[in-house]
Short mmCIF file of N, CA, C and O in Angstrom, two decimals:
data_model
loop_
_atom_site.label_atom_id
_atom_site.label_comp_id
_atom_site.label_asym_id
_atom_site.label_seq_id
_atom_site.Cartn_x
_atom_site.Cartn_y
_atom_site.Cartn_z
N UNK A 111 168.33 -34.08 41.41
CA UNK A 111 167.36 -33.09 41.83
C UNK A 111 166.48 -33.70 42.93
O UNK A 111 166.19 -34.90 42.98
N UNK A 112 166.14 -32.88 43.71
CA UNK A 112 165.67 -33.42 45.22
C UNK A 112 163.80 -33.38 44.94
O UNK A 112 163.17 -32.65 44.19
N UNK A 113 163.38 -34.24 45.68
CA UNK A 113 161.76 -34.27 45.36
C UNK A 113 160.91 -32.93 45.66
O UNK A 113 159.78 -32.57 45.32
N UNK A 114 161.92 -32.35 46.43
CA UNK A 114 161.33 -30.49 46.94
C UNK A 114 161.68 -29.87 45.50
O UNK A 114 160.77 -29.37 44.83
N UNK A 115 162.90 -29.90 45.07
CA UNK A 115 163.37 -29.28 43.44
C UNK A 115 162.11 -29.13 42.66
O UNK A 115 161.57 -28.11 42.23
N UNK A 116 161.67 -30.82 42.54
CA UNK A 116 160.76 -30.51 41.19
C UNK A 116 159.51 -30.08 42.08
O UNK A 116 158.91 -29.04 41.80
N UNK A 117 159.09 -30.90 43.19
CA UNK A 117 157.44 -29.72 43.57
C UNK A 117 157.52 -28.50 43.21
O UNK A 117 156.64 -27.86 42.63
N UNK A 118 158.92 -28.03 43.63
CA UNK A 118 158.79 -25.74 43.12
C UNK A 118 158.64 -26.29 41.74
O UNK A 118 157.55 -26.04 41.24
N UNK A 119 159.41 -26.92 41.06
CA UNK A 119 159.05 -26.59 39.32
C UNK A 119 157.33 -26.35 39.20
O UNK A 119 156.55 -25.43 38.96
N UNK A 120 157.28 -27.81 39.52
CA UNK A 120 155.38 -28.09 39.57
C UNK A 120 154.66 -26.99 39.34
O UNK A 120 154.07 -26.74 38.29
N UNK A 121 154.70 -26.00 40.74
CA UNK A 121 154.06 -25.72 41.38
C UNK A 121 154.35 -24.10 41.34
O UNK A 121 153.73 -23.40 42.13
N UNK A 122 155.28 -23.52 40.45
CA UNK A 122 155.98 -22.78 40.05
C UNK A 122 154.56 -21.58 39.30
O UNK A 122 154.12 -21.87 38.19
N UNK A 123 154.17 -20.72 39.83
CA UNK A 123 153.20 -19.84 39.81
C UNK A 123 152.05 -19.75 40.19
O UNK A 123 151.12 -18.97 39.97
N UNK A 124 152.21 -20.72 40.85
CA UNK A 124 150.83 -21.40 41.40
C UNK A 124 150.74 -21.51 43.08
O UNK A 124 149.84 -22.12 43.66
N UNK A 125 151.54 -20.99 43.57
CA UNK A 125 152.16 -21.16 45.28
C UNK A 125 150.75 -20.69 45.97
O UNK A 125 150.54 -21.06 47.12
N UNK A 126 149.78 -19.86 45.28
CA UNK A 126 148.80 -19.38 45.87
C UNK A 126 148.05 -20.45 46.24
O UNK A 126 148.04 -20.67 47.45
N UNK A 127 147.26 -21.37 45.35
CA UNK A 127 146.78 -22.82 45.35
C UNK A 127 147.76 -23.51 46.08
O UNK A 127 147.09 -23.77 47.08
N UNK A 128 148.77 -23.95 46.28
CA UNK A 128 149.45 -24.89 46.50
C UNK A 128 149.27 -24.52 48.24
O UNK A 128 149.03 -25.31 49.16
N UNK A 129 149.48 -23.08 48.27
CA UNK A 129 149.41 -22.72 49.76
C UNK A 129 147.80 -23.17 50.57
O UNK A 129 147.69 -23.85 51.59
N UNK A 130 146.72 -22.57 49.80
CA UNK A 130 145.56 -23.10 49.76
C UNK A 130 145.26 -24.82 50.72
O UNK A 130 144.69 -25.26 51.73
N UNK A 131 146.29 -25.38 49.31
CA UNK A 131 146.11 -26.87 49.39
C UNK A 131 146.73 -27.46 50.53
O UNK A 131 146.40 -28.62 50.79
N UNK A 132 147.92 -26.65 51.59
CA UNK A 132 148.36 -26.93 52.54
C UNK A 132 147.46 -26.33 53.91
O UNK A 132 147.60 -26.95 54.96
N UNK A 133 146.89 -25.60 53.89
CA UNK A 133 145.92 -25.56 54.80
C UNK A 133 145.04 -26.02 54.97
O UNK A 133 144.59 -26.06 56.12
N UNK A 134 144.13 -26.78 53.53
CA UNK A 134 142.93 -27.69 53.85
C UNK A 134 143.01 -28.95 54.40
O UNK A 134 142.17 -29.64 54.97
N UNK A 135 144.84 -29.20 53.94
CA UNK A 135 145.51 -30.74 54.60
C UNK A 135 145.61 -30.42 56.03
O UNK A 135 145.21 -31.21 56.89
N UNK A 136 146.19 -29.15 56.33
CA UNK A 136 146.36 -29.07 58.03
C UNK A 136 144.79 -28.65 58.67
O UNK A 136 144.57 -28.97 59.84
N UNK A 137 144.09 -28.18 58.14
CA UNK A 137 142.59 -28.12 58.70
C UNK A 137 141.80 -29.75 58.97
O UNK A 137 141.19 -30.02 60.00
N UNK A 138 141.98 -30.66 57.86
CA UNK A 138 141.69 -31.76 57.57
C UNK A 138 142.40 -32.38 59.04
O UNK A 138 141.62 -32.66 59.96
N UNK A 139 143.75 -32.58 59.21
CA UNK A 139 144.89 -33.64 60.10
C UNK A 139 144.07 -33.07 61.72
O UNK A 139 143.76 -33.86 62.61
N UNK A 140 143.81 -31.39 61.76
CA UNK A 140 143.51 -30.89 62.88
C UNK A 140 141.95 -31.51 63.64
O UNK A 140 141.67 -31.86 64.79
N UNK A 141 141.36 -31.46 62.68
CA UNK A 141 139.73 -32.08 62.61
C UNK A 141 139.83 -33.63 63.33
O UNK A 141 139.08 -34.09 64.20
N UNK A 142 140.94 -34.23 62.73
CA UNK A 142 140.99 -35.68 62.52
C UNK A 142 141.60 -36.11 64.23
O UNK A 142 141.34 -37.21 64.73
N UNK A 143 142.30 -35.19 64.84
CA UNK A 143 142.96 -35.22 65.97
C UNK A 143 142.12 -34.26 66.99
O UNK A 143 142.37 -33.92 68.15
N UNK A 144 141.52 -34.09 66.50
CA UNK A 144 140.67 -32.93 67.34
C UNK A 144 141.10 -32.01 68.06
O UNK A 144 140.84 -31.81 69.25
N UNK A 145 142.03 -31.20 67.11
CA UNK A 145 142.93 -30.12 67.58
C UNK A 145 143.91 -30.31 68.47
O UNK A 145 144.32 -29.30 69.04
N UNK A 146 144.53 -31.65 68.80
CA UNK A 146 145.36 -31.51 70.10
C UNK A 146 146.97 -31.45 69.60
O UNK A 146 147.90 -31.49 70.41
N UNK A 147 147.14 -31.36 68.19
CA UNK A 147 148.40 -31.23 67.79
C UNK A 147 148.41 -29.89 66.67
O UNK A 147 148.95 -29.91 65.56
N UNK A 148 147.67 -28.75 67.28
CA UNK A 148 147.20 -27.61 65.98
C UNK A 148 148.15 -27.26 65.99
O UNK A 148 148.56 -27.16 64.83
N UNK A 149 149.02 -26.92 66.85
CA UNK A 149 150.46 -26.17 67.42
C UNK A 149 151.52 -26.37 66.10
O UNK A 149 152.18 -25.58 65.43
N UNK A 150 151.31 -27.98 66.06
CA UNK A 150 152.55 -28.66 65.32
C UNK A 150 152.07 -28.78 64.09
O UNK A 150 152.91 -29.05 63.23
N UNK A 151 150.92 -28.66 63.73
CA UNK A 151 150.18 -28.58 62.10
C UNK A 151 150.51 -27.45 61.68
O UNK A 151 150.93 -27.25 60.54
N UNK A 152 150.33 -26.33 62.79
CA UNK A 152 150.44 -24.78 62.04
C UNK A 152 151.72 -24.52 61.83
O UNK A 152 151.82 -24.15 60.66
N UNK A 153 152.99 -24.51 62.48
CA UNK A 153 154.13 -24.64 62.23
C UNK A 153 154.74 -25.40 61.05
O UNK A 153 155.46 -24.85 60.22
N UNK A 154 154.38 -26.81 61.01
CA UNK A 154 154.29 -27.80 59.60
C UNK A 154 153.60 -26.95 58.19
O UNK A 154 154.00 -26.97 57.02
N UNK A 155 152.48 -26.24 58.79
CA UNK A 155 152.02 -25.69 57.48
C UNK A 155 152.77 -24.27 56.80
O UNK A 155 152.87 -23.82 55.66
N UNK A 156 153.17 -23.90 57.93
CA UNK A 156 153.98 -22.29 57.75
C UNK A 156 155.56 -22.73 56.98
O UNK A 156 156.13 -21.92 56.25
N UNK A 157 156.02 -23.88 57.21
CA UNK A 157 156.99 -24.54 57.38
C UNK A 157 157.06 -24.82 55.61
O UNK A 157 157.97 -24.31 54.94
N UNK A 158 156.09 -25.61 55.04
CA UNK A 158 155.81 -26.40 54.09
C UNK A 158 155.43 -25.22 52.89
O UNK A 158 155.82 -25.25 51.73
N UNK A 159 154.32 -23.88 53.70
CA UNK A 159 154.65 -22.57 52.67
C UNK A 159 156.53 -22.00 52.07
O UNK A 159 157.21 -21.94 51.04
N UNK A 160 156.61 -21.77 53.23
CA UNK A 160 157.88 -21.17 52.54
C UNK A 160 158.50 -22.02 51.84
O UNK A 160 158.66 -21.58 50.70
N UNK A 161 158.95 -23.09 51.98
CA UNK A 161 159.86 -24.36 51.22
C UNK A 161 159.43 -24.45 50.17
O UNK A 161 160.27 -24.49 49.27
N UNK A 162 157.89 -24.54 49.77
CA UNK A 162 156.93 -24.19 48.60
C UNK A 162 156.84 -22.75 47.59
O UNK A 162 156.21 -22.56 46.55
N UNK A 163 157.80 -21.81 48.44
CA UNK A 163 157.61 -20.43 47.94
C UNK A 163 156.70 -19.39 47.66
O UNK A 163 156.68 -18.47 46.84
N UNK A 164 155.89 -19.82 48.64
CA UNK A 164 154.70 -18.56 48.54
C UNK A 164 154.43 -17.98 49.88
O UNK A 164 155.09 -18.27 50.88
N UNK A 165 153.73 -17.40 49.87
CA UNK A 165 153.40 -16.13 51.07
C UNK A 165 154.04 -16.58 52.18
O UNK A 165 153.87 -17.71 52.62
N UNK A 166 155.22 -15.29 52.94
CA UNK A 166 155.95 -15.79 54.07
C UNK A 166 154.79 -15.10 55.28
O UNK A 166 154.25 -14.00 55.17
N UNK A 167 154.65 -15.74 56.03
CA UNK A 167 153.89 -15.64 57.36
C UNK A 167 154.01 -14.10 57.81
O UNK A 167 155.11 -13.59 57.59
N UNK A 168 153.17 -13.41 58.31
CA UNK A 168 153.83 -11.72 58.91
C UNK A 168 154.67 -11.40 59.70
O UNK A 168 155.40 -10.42 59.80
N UNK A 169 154.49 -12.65 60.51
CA UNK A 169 155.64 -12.20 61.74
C UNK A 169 157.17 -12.60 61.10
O UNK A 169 158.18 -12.15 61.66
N UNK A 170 157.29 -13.51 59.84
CA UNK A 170 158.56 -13.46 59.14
C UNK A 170 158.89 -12.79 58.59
O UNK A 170 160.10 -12.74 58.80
N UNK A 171 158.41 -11.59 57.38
CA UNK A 171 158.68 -11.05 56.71
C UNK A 171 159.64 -10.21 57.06
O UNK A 171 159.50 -9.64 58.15
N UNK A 172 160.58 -9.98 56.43
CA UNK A 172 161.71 -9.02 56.84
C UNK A 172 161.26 -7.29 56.05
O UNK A 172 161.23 -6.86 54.90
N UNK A 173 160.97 -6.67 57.51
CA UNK A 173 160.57 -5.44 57.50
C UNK A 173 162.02 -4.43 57.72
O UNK A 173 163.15 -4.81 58.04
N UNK A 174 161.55 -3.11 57.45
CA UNK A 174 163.09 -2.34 58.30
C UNK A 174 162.65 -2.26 59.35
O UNK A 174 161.51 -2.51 59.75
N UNK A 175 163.74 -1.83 59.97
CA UNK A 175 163.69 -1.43 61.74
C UNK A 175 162.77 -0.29 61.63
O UNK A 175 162.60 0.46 60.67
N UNK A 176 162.05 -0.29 63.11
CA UNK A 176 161.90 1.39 63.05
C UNK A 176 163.09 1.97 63.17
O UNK A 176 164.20 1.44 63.32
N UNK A 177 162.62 3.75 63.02
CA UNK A 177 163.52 4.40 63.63
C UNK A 177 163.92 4.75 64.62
O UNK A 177 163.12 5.10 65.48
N UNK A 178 165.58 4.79 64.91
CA UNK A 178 165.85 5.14 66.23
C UNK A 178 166.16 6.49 66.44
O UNK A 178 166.80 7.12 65.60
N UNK A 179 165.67 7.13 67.74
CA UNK A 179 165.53 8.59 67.72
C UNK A 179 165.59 8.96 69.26
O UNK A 179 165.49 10.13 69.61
#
């Protein structure tokens, strides 16, 4: 079992916090660099949600098409 396997066990209803806990780390790294790598934190953090299983970003979510007319 892979070290990502058991974090979902862990962390397994809890993705809300866990998601939480990945933004105060990328707010924290951003502070620490003084924003010059936010680009690659926010991606890392969007990155580290889903793999984690909680809230997919909006522009990911798989919506239907509109309609064509």
């Amino acid at each position: 079992m892979s070290v990502m396997d058991k974090l979902k066990q862990m962390l397994k209803g809890h993705e809300e916090q866990a998601g939480k806990g990945v933004d105060k780390a990328g707010d924290f790294v951003d502070e620490k660099t003084q924003g010059k790598y936010s680009s690659q934190v926010d991606a890392a953090q969007e990155k580290l949600k889903e793999q984690l299983g909680g809230e997919q970003p909006p522009d990911r979510r798989q919506e239907p098409p509109p309609p064509q007319g």
